[in-house]
Amino acid sequence: MGKDVEDGDQFLPKDYKDPPPVPLFDPEELTKWALYRATIAEFVATLLFLYITVLTVIGYKSQSETDQCSGVGILGIAWAFGGMIFVLVYSTAGISGGHINPAVTFGLFLARKVSVIRAVFYIVAQCLGAICGCGLVKAFQTAYYVKYGGGANELAAGYSIGTGLGAEIIGTFVLVYTVFSATDPKRKARDSHVPILAPLPIGFAVFMVHLATIPITGTGINPARSFGAAVIYGKDKAWDDQWIFWVGPFIGAAIAAFYYQIVLRAAKAFESFKS
């Protein structure tokens, strides 16, 4: 429920106005330190994300090779991905928005939440951060990195390309839809606890999607994560399937942006207008 403001004997809804769309292209943004600070935050966050999560994947595979009951299991891998997103979004949201994912950046760009310049800077930083994060894992786990697949996303045997693409589209839709819902400025204006709790549902969405799609694609839903692992791993299979982990997440992000901004928010605006 939204908060009310007392006015005499009546209680009126707290006033709220949607923020205006961000300019599509603003050259002046290039002169501001805030853009470069946010870009650095995205680079470092994605580096840390890939380092922890890929290290977890390789550690699990090395432990379970001799004993299937040892290691963290798929549940632990899902927690590693979801938990790191929770930690990193919480840490960087006030600086860069805590995207850590080109698909999230793309969805917010379509919704006019970020400009073209910021979106490009973020996506490049995220991809470079992912490469560096996987590079660190390979440096520290040289003996196991290539042997256990380098944490690279690949379509699992027995699944068709359509199934893999569909899994990535739906998984990314769940994530980006959660991002829009958790960061909705209208909810933040009405309920002061929403900005503090926003990283929790986002991280939990990543966790749930991983549980569902690890057996199919290893779970991409983040093109930078798939790209960084493929660059450092360097095997043909990872590159053959790479397009799935770009096309799928970008389609899913676009659908989520359209659904939330056009369908849900438009419906809310129409209801408010009638009332």
PDB file of C-alpha atoms in Angstrom:
ATOM      1  CA  MET A   1       0.000   0.000   0.000  1.00  0.00           C
ATOM      2  CA  GLY A   2       1.141   3.513  -0.686  1.00  0.00           C
ATOM      3  CA  LYS A   3       1.762   6.069   1.982  1.00  0.00           C
ATOM      4  CA  ASP A   4      -0.787   8.847   2.543  1.00  0.00           C
ATOM      5  CA  VAL A   5      -0.210  12.463   3.461  1.00  0.00           C
ATOM      6  CA  GLU A   6      -2.532  13.987   6.049  1.00  0.00           C
ATOM      7  CA  ASP A   7      -4.372  17.139   4.917  1.00  0.00           C
ATOM      8  CA  GLY A   8      -6.713  18.364   7.643  1.00  0.00           C
ATOM      9  CA  ASP A   9      -9.276  15.633   8.182  1.00  0.00           C
ATOM     10  CA  GLN A  10      -8.494  13.942   4.871  1.00  0.00           C
ATOM     11  CA  PHE A  11      -5.727  11.652   3.743  1.00  0.00           C
ATOM     12  CA  LEU A  12      -4.492  12.273   0.211  1.00  0.00           C
ATOM     13  CA  PRO A  13      -2.252   9.967  -1.840  1.00  0.00           C
ATOM     14  CA  LYS A  14       1.380  11.039  -1.901  1.00  0.00           C
ATOM     15  CA  ASP A  15       2.023  13.171  -4.982  1.00  0.00           C
ATOM     16  CA  TYR A  16       4.058  11.476  -7.710  1.00  0.00           C
ATOM     17  CA  LYS A  17       5.133  12.280 -11.254  1.00  0.00           C
ATOM     18  CA  ASP A  18       6.968   9.953 -13.628  1.00  0.00           C
ATOM     19  CA  PRO A  19      10.504  11.159 -14.364  1.00  0.00           C
ATOM     20  CA  PRO A  20      10.945  12.341 -17.971  1.00  0.00           C
ATOM     21  CA  PRO A  21      12.620   9.987 -20.475  1.00  0.00           C
ATOM     22  CA  VAL A  22      16.388  10.255 -20.673  1.00  0.00           C
ATOM     23  CA  PRO A  23      17.592  12.023 -23.869  1.00  0.00           C
ATOM     24  CA  LEU A  24      18.422   9.470 -26.545  1.00  0.00           C
ATOM     25  CA  PHE A  25      21.792  11.044 -27.292  1.00  0.00           C
ATOM     26  CA  ASP A  26      23.404  13.664 -25.070  1.00  0.00           C
ATOM     27  CA  PRO A  27      26.990  14.615 -26.052  1.00  0.00           C
ATOM     28  CA  GLU A  28      27.326  16.655 -22.866  1.00  0.00           C
ATOM     29  CA  GLU A  29      27.237  13.392 -20.918  1.00  0.00           C
ATOM     30  CA  LEU A  30      30.734  12.646 -22.236  1.00  0.00           C
ATOM     31  CA  THR A  31      32.092  15.623 -20.295  1.00  0.00           C
ATOM     32  CA  LYS A  32      30.788  14.434 -16.931  1.00  0.00           C
ATOM     33  CA  TRP A  33      32.814  12.327 -14.504  1.00  0.00           C
ATOM     34  CA  ALA A  34      29.648  10.546 -13.370  1.00  0.00           C
ATOM     35  CA  LEU A  35      29.547   8.589 -16.662  1.00  0.00           C
ATOM     36  CA  TYR A  36      33.119   7.337 -16.326  1.00  0.00           C
ATOM     37  CA  ARG A  37      32.726   6.582 -12.628  1.00  0.00           C
ATOM     38  CA  ALA A  38      29.613   4.510 -13.389  1.00  0.00           C
ATOM     39  CA  THR A  39      31.422   2.733 -16.243  1.00  0.00           C
ATOM     40  CA  ILE A  40      34.289   1.785 -13.932  1.00  0.00           C
ATOM     41  CA  ALA A  41      31.756   0.494 -11.387  1.00  0.00           C
ATOM     42  CA  GLU A  42      30.144  -1.698 -14.060  1.00  0.00           C
ATOM     43  CA  PHE A  43      33.543  -3.048 -15.126  1.00  0.00           C
ATOM     44  CA  VAL A  44      34.615  -3.949 -11.596  1.00  0.00           C
ATOM     45  CA  ALA A  45      31.223  -5.405 -10.651  1.00  0.00           C
ATOM     46  CA  THR A  46      31.116  -7.654 -13.718  1.00  0.00           C
ATOM     47  CA  LEU A  47      34.718  -8.733 -13.115  1.00  0.00           C
ATOM     48  CA  LEU A  48      33.882  -9.768  -9.549  1.00  0.00           C
ATOM     49  CA  PHE A  49      30.666 -11.450 -10.687  1.00  0.00           C
ATOM     50  CA  LEU A  50      32.442 -13.655 -13.225  1.00  0.00           C
ATOM     51  CA  TYR A  51      35.354 -14.392 -10.930  1.00  0.00           C
ATOM     52  CA  ILE A  52      33.209 -15.737  -8.087  1.00  0.00           C
ATOM     53  CA  THR A  53      30.617 -17.549 -10.187  1.00  0.00           C
ATOM     54  CA  VAL A  54      32.919 -19.225 -12.722  1.00  0.00           C
ATOM     55  CA  LEU A  55      35.245 -20.262  -9.894  1.00  0.00           C
ATOM     56  CA  THR A  56      32.232 -21.849  -8.199  1.00  0.00           C
ATOM     57  CA  VAL A  57      31.273 -23.748 -11.360  1.00  0.00           C
ATOM     58  CA  ILE A  58      34.792 -25.111 -11.889  1.00  0.00           C
ATOM     59  CA  GLY A  59      35.169 -25.981  -8.225  1.00  0.00           C
ATOM     60  CA  TYR A  60      31.921 -27.947  -8.292  1.00  0.00           C
ATOM     61  CA  LYS A  61      32.901 -29.874 -11.434  1.00  0.00           C
ATOM     62  CA  SER A  62      36.309 -30.770 -10.037  1.00  0.00           C
ATOM     63  CA  GLN A  63      34.827 -31.967  -6.742  1.00  0.00           C
ATOM     64  CA  SER A  64      31.968 -33.938  -8.283  1.00  0.00           C
ATOM     65  CA  GLU A  65      34.135 -35.766 -10.814  1.00  0.00           C
ATOM     66  CA  THR A  66      35.017 -38.464  -8.274  1.00  0.00           C
ATOM     67  CA  ASP A  67      31.977 -38.145  -6.013  1.00  0.00           C
ATOM     68  CA  GLN A  68      28.624 -36.956  -7.334  1.00  0.00           C
ATOM     69  CA  CYS A  69      27.487 -36.127  -3.806  1.00  0.00           C
ATOM     70  CA  SER A  70      30.358 -33.729  -3.098  1.00  0.00           C
ATOM     71  CA  GLY A  71      30.532 -30.061  -4.029  1.00  0.00           C
ATOM     72  CA  VAL A  72      27.866 -27.401  -3.933  1.00  0.00           C
ATOM     73  CA  GLY A  73      25.680 -28.916  -6.673  1.00  0.00           C
ATOM     74  CA  ILE A  74      23.392 -27.037  -9.045  1.00  0.00           C
ATOM     75  CA  LEU A  75      21.651 -25.441  -6.086  1.00  0.00           C
ATOM     76  CA  GLY A  76      24.944 -24.003  -4.856  1.00  0.00           C
ATOM     77  CA  ILE A  77      25.849 -22.706  -8.314  1.00  0.00           C
ATOM     78  CA  ALA A  78      22.463 -20.992  -8.577  1.00  0.00           C
ATOM     79  CA  TRP A  79      23.009 -19.430  -5.150  1.00  0.00           C
ATOM     80  CA  ALA A  80      26.456 -18.198  -6.216  1.00  0.00           C
ATOM     81  CA  PHE A  81      25.013 -16.392  -9.243  1.00  0.00           C
ATOM     82  CA  GLY A  82      21.960 -15.019  -7.442  1.00  0.00           C
ATOM     83  CA  GLY A  83      23.893 -14.090  -4.314  1.00  0.00           C
ATOM     84  CA  MET A  84      26.591 -12.219  -6.216  1.00  0.00           C
ATOM     85  CA  ILE A  85      23.982 -10.266  -8.169  1.00  0.00           C
ATOM     86  CA  PHE A  86      22.304  -9.321  -4.884  1.00  0.00           C
ATOM     87  CA  VAL A  87      25.618  -8.157  -3.369  1.00  0.00           C
ATOM     88  CA  LEU A  88      26.824  -6.292  -6.460  1.00  0.00           C
ATOM     89  CA  VAL A  89      23.514  -4.608  -7.288  1.00  0.00           C
ATOM     90  CA  TYR A  90      23.279  -3.437  -3.686  1.00  0.00           C
ATOM     91  CA  SER A  91      26.859  -2.134  -3.828  1.00  0.00           C
ATOM     92  CA  THR A  92      26.728  -0.361  -7.197  1.00  0.00           C
ATOM     93  CA  ALA A  93      23.081   0.715  -7.589  1.00  0.00           C
ATOM     94  CA  GLY A  94      23.813   4.186  -6.262  1.00  0.00           C
ATOM     95  CA  ILE A  95      26.697   4.677  -8.696  1.00  0.00           C
ATOM     96  CA  SER A  96      25.779   3.032 -11.992  1.00  0.00           C
ATOM     97  CA  GLY A  97      22.359   1.532 -11.355  1.00  0.00           C
ATOM     98  CA  GLY A  98      23.897  -1.914 -10.872  1.00  0.00           C
ATOM     99  CA  HIS A  99      23.206  -3.343 -14.335  1.00  0.00           C
ATOM    100  CA  ILE A 100      26.107  -5.873 -14.561  1.00  0.00           C
ATOM    101  CA  ASN A 101      24.389  -7.307 -17.643  1.00  0.00           C
ATOM    102  CA  PRO A 102      24.114  -6.012 -21.250  1.00  0.00           C
ATOM    103  CA  ALA A 103      20.560  -7.378 -21.461  1.00  0.00           C
ATOM    104  CA  VAL A 104      19.490  -5.299 -18.458  1.00  0.00           C
ATOM    105  CA  THR A 105      21.193  -2.241 -19.944  1.00  0.00           C
ATOM    106  CA  PHE A 106      19.472  -2.877 -23.282  1.00  0.00           C
ATOM    107  CA  GLY A 107      16.055  -3.214 -21.654  1.00  0.00           C
ATOM    108  CA  LEU A 108      16.516   0.017 -19.683  1.00  0.00           C
ATOM    109  CA  PHE A 109      17.716   1.752 -22.849  1.00  0.00           C
ATOM    110  CA  LEU A 110      14.543   0.722 -24.690  1.00  0.00           C
ATOM    111  CA  ALA A 111      12.552   2.139 -21.785  1.00  0.00           C
ATOM    112  CA  ARG A 112      14.493   5.421 -22.098  1.00  0.00           C
ATOM    113  CA  LYS A 113      16.093   4.995 -18.678  1.00  0.00           C
ATOM    114  CA  VAL A 114      19.630   5.352 -20.057  1.00  0.00           C
ATOM    115  CA  SER A 115      21.041   7.119 -23.114  1.00  0.00           C
ATOM    116  CA  VAL A 116      22.751   5.530 -26.115  1.00  0.00           C
ATOM    117  CA  ILE A 117      26.139   6.752 -24.884  1.00  0.00           C
ATOM    118  CA  ARG A 118      25.718   5.317 -21.399  1.00  0.00           C
ATOM    119  CA  ALA A 119      24.347   2.040 -22.774  1.00  0.00           C
ATOM    120  CA  VAL A 120      27.345   1.582 -25.083  1.00  0.00           C
ATOM    121  CA  PHE A 121      29.825   2.474 -22.331  1.00  0.00           C
ATOM    122  CA  TYR A 122      28.150   0.053 -19.936  1.00  0.00           C
ATOM    123  CA  ILE A 123      28.003  -2.878 -22.375  1.00  0.00           C
ATOM    124  CA  VAL A 124      31.660  -2.487 -23.364  1.00  0.00           C
ATOM    125  CA  ALA A 125      32.689  -2.241 -19.703  1.00  0.00           C
ATOM    126  CA  GLN A 126      30.614  -5.285 -18.787  1.00  0.00           C
ATOM    127  CA  CYS A 127      32.161  -7.400 -21.545  1.00  0.00           C
ATOM    128  CA  LEU A 128      35.703  -6.314 -20.661  1.00  0.00           C
ATOM    129  CA  GLY A 129      35.017  -6.951 -16.979  1.00  0.00           C
ATOM    130  CA  ALA A 130      33.713 -10.432 -17.783  1.00  0.00           C
ATOM    131  CA  ILE A 131      36.834 -11.240 -19.810  1.00  0.00           C
ATOM    132  CA  CYS A 132      39.104 -10.049 -16.997  1.00  0.00           C
ATOM    133  CA  GLY A 133      37.110 -11.967 -14.381  1.00  0.00           C
ATOM    134  CA  CYS A 134      37.385 -15.225 -16.336  1.00  0.00           C
ATOM    135  CA  GLY A 135      41.054 -14.462 -16.985  1.00  0.00           C
ATOM    136  CA  LEU A 136      41.653 -14.303 -13.239  1.00  0.00           C
ATOM    137  CA  VAL A 137      39.910 -17.641 -12.766  1.00  0.00           C
ATOM    138  CA  LYS A 138      42.100 -19.233 -15.438  1.00  0.00           C
ATOM    139  CA  ALA A 139      45.215 -17.718 -13.850  1.00  0.00           C
ATOM    140  CA  PHE A 140      44.354 -19.142 -10.431  1.00  0.00           C
ATOM    141  CA  GLN A 141      42.931 -22.472 -11.670  1.00  0.00           C
ATOM    142  CA  THR A 142      45.165 -23.258 -14.641  1.00  0.00           C
ATOM    143  CA  ALA A 143      45.040 -27.014 -14.073  1.00  0.00           C
ATOM    144  CA  TYR A 144      41.243 -27.169 -13.953  1.00  0.00           C
ATOM    145  CA  TYR A 145      40.017 -24.294 -16.132  1.00  0.00           C
ATOM    146  CA  VAL A 146      40.104 -25.910 -19.580  1.00  0.00           C
ATOM    147  CA  LYS A 147      39.526 -29.429 -18.244  1.00  0.00           C
ATOM    148  CA  TYR A 148      36.187 -28.446 -16.701  1.00  0.00           C
ATOM    149  CA  GLY A 149      34.907 -26.214 -19.473  1.00  0.00           C
ATOM    150  CA  GLY A 150      35.961 -22.793 -18.222  1.00  0.00           C
ATOM    151  CA  GLY A 151      32.450 -22.026 -17.055  1.00  0.00           C
ATOM    152  CA  ALA A 152      31.453 -21.391 -20.671  1.00  0.00           C
ATOM    153  CA  ASN A 153      27.803 -21.541 -21.699  1.00  0.00           C
ATOM    154  CA  GLU A 154      26.965 -24.272 -24.186  1.00  0.00           C
ATOM    155  CA  LEU A 155      23.744 -25.867 -25.366  1.00  0.00           C
ATOM    156  CA  ALA A 156      23.476 -29.215 -23.563  1.00  0.00           C
ATOM    157  CA  ALA A 157      23.267 -32.441 -25.547  1.00  0.00           C
ATOM    158  CA  GLY A 158      19.728 -33.538 -26.301  1.00  0.00           C
ATOM    159  CA  TYR A 159      18.285 -30.016 -26.511  1.00  0.00           C
ATOM    160  CA  SER A 160      17.427 -28.253 -29.755  1.00  0.00           C
ATOM    161  CA  ILE A 161      18.550 -24.744 -30.658  1.00  0.00           C
ATOM    162  CA  GLY A 162      14.945 -23.574 -30.318  1.00  0.00           C
ATOM    163  CA  THR A 163      14.741 -24.935 -26.783  1.00  0.00           C
ATOM    164  CA  GLY A 164      17.989 -23.247 -25.800  1.00  0.00           C
ATOM    165  CA  LEU A 165      16.949 -19.944 -27.371  1.00  0.00           C
ATOM    166  CA  GLY A 166      13.544 -20.118 -25.692  1.00  0.00           C
ATOM    167  CA  ALA A 167      15.144 -20.809 -22.308  1.00  0.00           C
ATOM    168  CA  GLU A 168      17.347 -17.738 -22.676  1.00  0.00           C
ATOM    169  CA  ILE A 169      14.456 -15.528 -23.806  1.00  0.00           C
ATOM    170  CA  ILE A 170      12.153 -16.549 -20.964  1.00  0.00           C
ATOM    171  CA  GLY A 171      14.918 -16.503 -18.362  1.00  0.00           C
ATOM    172  CA  THR A 172      15.990 -12.994 -19.340  1.00  0.00           C
ATOM    173  CA  PHE A 173      12.385 -11.846 -19.423  1.00  0.00           C
ATOM    174  CA  VAL A 174      11.984 -12.957 -15.801  1.00  0.00           C
ATOM    175  CA  LEU A 175      15.143 -11.086 -14.794  1.00  0.00           C
ATOM    176  CA  VAL A 176      14.476  -7.822 -16.645  1.00  0.00           C
ATOM    177  CA  TYR A 177      10.805  -7.795 -15.653  1.00  0.00           C
ATOM    178  CA  THR A 178      11.922  -8.122 -12.031  1.00  0.00           C
ATOM    179  CA  VAL A 179      14.398  -5.270 -12.515  1.00  0.00           C
ATOM    180  CA  PHE A 180      11.636  -2.995 -13.825  1.00  0.00           C
ATOM    181  CA  SER A 181       9.290  -3.942 -11.000  1.00  0.00           C
ATOM    182  CA  ALA A 182      11.880  -3.633  -8.230  1.00  0.00           C
ATOM    183  CA  THR A 183      13.153  -0.252  -9.428  1.00  0.00           C
ATOM    184  CA  ASP A 184       9.848   1.319 -10.457  1.00  0.00           C
ATOM    185  CA  PRO A 185      10.143   5.005  -9.421  1.00  0.00           C
ATOM    186  CA  LYS A 186       6.446   5.115  -8.565  1.00  0.00           C
ATOM    187  CA  ARG A 187       6.857   2.327  -6.014  1.00  0.00           C
ATOM    188  CA  LYS A 188       9.980   3.984  -4.637  1.00  0.00           C
ATOM    189  CA  ALA A 189       8.100   7.233  -4.166  1.00  0.00           C
ATOM    190  CA  ARG A 190       5.266   5.537  -2.278  1.00  0.00           C
ATOM    191  CA  ASP A 191       7.221   3.027  -0.193  1.00  0.00           C
ATOM    192  CA  SER A 192      10.576   4.120   1.219  1.00  0.00           C
ATOM    193  CA  HIS A 193      11.734   0.530   1.805  1.00  0.00           C
ATOM    194  CA  VAL A 194      11.542  -0.433  -1.890  1.00  0.00           C
ATOM    195  CA  PRO A 195      14.967   0.978  -2.955  1.00  0.00           C
ATOM    196  CA  ILE A 196      16.669  -0.863  -0.088  1.00  0.00           C
ATOM    197  CA  LEU A 197      15.023  -4.185  -0.922  1.00  0.00           C
ATOM    198  CA  ALA A 198      15.351  -3.918  -4.727  1.00  0.00           C
ATOM    199  CA  PRO A 199      18.568  -6.008  -5.005  1.00  0.00           C
ATOM    200  CA  LEU A 200      16.915  -8.918  -3.172  1.00  0.00           C
ATOM    201  CA  PRO A 201      14.208  -9.826  -5.738  1.00  0.00           C
ATOM    202  CA  ILE A 202      16.685  -9.206  -8.577  1.00  0.00           C
ATOM    203  CA  GLY A 203      19.187 -11.632  -7.071  1.00  0.00           C
ATOM    204  CA  PHE A 204      16.434 -14.102  -6.294  1.00  0.00           C
ATOM    205  CA  ALA A 205      15.201 -13.942  -9.904  1.00  0.00           C
ATOM    206  CA  VAL A 206      18.706 -14.838 -11.104  1.00  0.00           C
ATOM    207  CA  PHE A 207      18.784 -17.717  -8.610  1.00  0.00           C
ATOM    208  CA  MET A 208      15.431 -19.137  -9.754  1.00  0.00           C
ATOM    209  CA  VAL A 209      16.251 -18.864 -13.454  1.00  0.00           C
ATOM    210  CA  HIS A 210      19.527 -20.706 -12.899  1.00  0.00           C
ATOM    211  CA  LEU A 211      17.731 -23.559 -11.173  1.00  0.00           C
ATOM    212  CA  ALA A 212      15.475 -23.933 -14.206  1.00  0.00           C
ATOM    213  CA  THR A 213      17.930 -23.499 -17.081  1.00  0.00           C
ATOM    214  CA  ILE A 214      21.361 -24.731 -15.926  1.00  0.00           C
ATOM    215  CA  PRO A 215      20.584 -28.206 -17.362  1.00  0.00           C
ATOM    216  CA  ILE A 216      19.687 -26.667 -20.757  1.00  0.00           C
ATOM    217  CA  THR A 217      22.236 -23.932 -21.513  1.00  0.00           C
ATOM    218  CA  GLY A 218      24.210 -23.551 -18.312  1.00  0.00           C
ATOM    219  CA  THR A 219      22.130 -20.365 -17.958  1.00  0.00           C
ATOM    220  CA  GLY A 220      23.340 -17.310 -19.794  1.00  0.00           C
ATOM    221  CA  ILE A 221      20.717 -14.519 -19.447  1.00  0.00           C
ATOM    222  CA  ASN A 222      23.778 -12.240 -19.434  1.00  0.00           C
ATOM    223  CA  PRO A 223      25.647 -11.808 -22.741  1.00  0.00           C
ATOM    224  CA  ALA A 224      28.759 -10.446 -20.997  1.00  0.00           C
ATOM    225  CA  ARG A 225      28.942 -13.547 -18.779  1.00  0.00           C
ATOM    226  CA  SER A 226      28.725 -15.859 -21.822  1.00  0.00           C
ATOM    227  CA  PHE A 227      31.088 -13.751 -23.929  1.00  0.00           C
ATOM    228  CA  GLY A 228      33.806 -13.414 -21.282  1.00  0.00           C
ATOM    229  CA  ALA A 229      33.827 -17.145 -20.578  1.00  0.00           C
ATOM    230  CA  ALA A 230      33.942 -17.985 -24.308  1.00  0.00           C
ATOM    231  CA  VAL A 231      36.840 -15.596 -24.957  1.00  0.00           C
ATOM    232  CA  ILE A 232      39.029 -17.081 -22.227  1.00  0.00           C
ATOM    233  CA  TYR A 233      37.940 -20.704 -22.786  1.00  0.00           C
ATOM    234  CA  GLY A 234      38.327 -20.376 -26.555  1.00  0.00           C
ATOM    235  CA  LYS A 235      36.842 -23.708 -27.674  1.00  0.00           C
ATOM    236  CA  ASP A 236      34.687 -24.082 -30.793  1.00  0.00           C
ATOM    237  CA  LYS A 237      31.535 -25.319 -29.038  1.00  0.00           C
ATOM    238  CA  ALA A 238      31.346 -22.202 -26.853  1.00  0.00           C
ATOM    239  CA  TRP A 239      31.616 -19.988 -29.952  1.00  0.00           C
ATOM    240  CA  ASP A 240      29.214 -22.068 -32.040  1.00  0.00           C
ATOM    241  CA  ASP A 241      26.453 -21.474 -29.480  1.00  0.00           C
ATOM    242  CA  GLN A 242      27.481 -17.923 -28.600  1.00  0.00           C
ATOM    243  CA  TRP A 243      24.767 -16.254 -30.703  1.00  0.00           C
ATOM    244  CA  ILE A 244      22.086 -17.923 -28.566  1.00  0.00           C
ATOM    245  CA  PHE A 245      23.397 -16.083 -25.505  1.00  0.00           C
ATOM    246  CA  TRP A 246      23.144 -12.692 -27.219  1.00  0.00           C
ATOM    247  CA  VAL A 247      19.995 -12.998 -29.299  1.00  0.00           C
ATOM    248  CA  GLY A 248      17.970 -14.743 -26.568  1.00  0.00           C
ATOM    249  CA  PRO A 249      18.715 -12.279 -23.739  1.00  0.00           C
ATOM    250  CA  PHE A 250      18.220  -9.230 -25.956  1.00  0.00           C
ATOM    251  CA  ILE A 251      14.842 -10.506 -27.171  1.00  0.00           C
ATOM    252  CA  GLY A 252      13.808 -11.345 -23.607  1.00  0.00           C
ATOM    253  CA  ALA A 253      14.884  -7.899 -22.389  1.00  0.00           C
ATOM    254  CA  ALA A 254      12.977  -6.177 -25.196  1.00  0.00           C
ATOM    255  CA  ILE A 255       9.796  -8.115 -24.432  1.00  0.00           C
ATOM    256  CA  ALA A 256      10.101  -7.318 -20.718  1.00  0.00           C
ATOM    257  CA  ALA A 257      10.618  -3.602 -21.431  1.00  0.00           C
ATOM    258  CA  PHE A 258       7.592  -3.510 -23.736  1.00  0.00           C
ATOM    259  CA  TYR A 259       5.403  -5.481 -21.322  1.00  0.00           C
ATOM    260  CA  TYR A 260       6.212  -3.396 -18.266  1.00  0.00           C
ATOM    261  CA  GLN A 261       6.430   0.059 -19.813  1.00  0.00           C
ATOM    262  CA  ILE A 262       3.667  -0.189 -22.405  1.00  0.00           C
ATOM    263  CA  VAL A 263       1.217  -2.790 -21.115  1.00  0.00           C
ATOM    264  CA  LEU A 264       1.406  -2.534 -17.320  1.00  0.00           C
ATOM    265  CA  ARG A 265       2.349   1.105 -16.857  1.00  0.00           C
ATOM    266  CA  ALA A 266      -0.024   2.256 -19.598  1.00  0.00           C
ATOM    267  CA  ALA A 267      -2.862   0.339 -17.954  1.00  0.00           C
ATOM    268  CA  LYS A 268      -2.042   1.950 -14.589  1.00  0.00           C
ATOM    269  CA  ALA A 269      -1.969   5.396 -16.170  1.00  0.00           C
ATOM    270  CA  PHE A 270      -5.354   4.808 -17.811  1.00  0.00           C
ATOM    271  CA  GLU A 271      -6.901   3.657 -14.539  1.00  0.00           C
ATOM    272  CA  SER A 272      -5.509   6.707 -12.724  1.00  0.00           C
ATOM    273  CA  PHE A 273      -6.869   8.966 -15.435  1.00  0.00           C
ATOM    274  CA  LYS A 274     -10.365   7.459 -15.108  1.00  0.00           C
ATOM    275  CA  SER A 275     -10.362   7.754 -11.309  1.00  0.00           C
TER     276      SER A 275
END
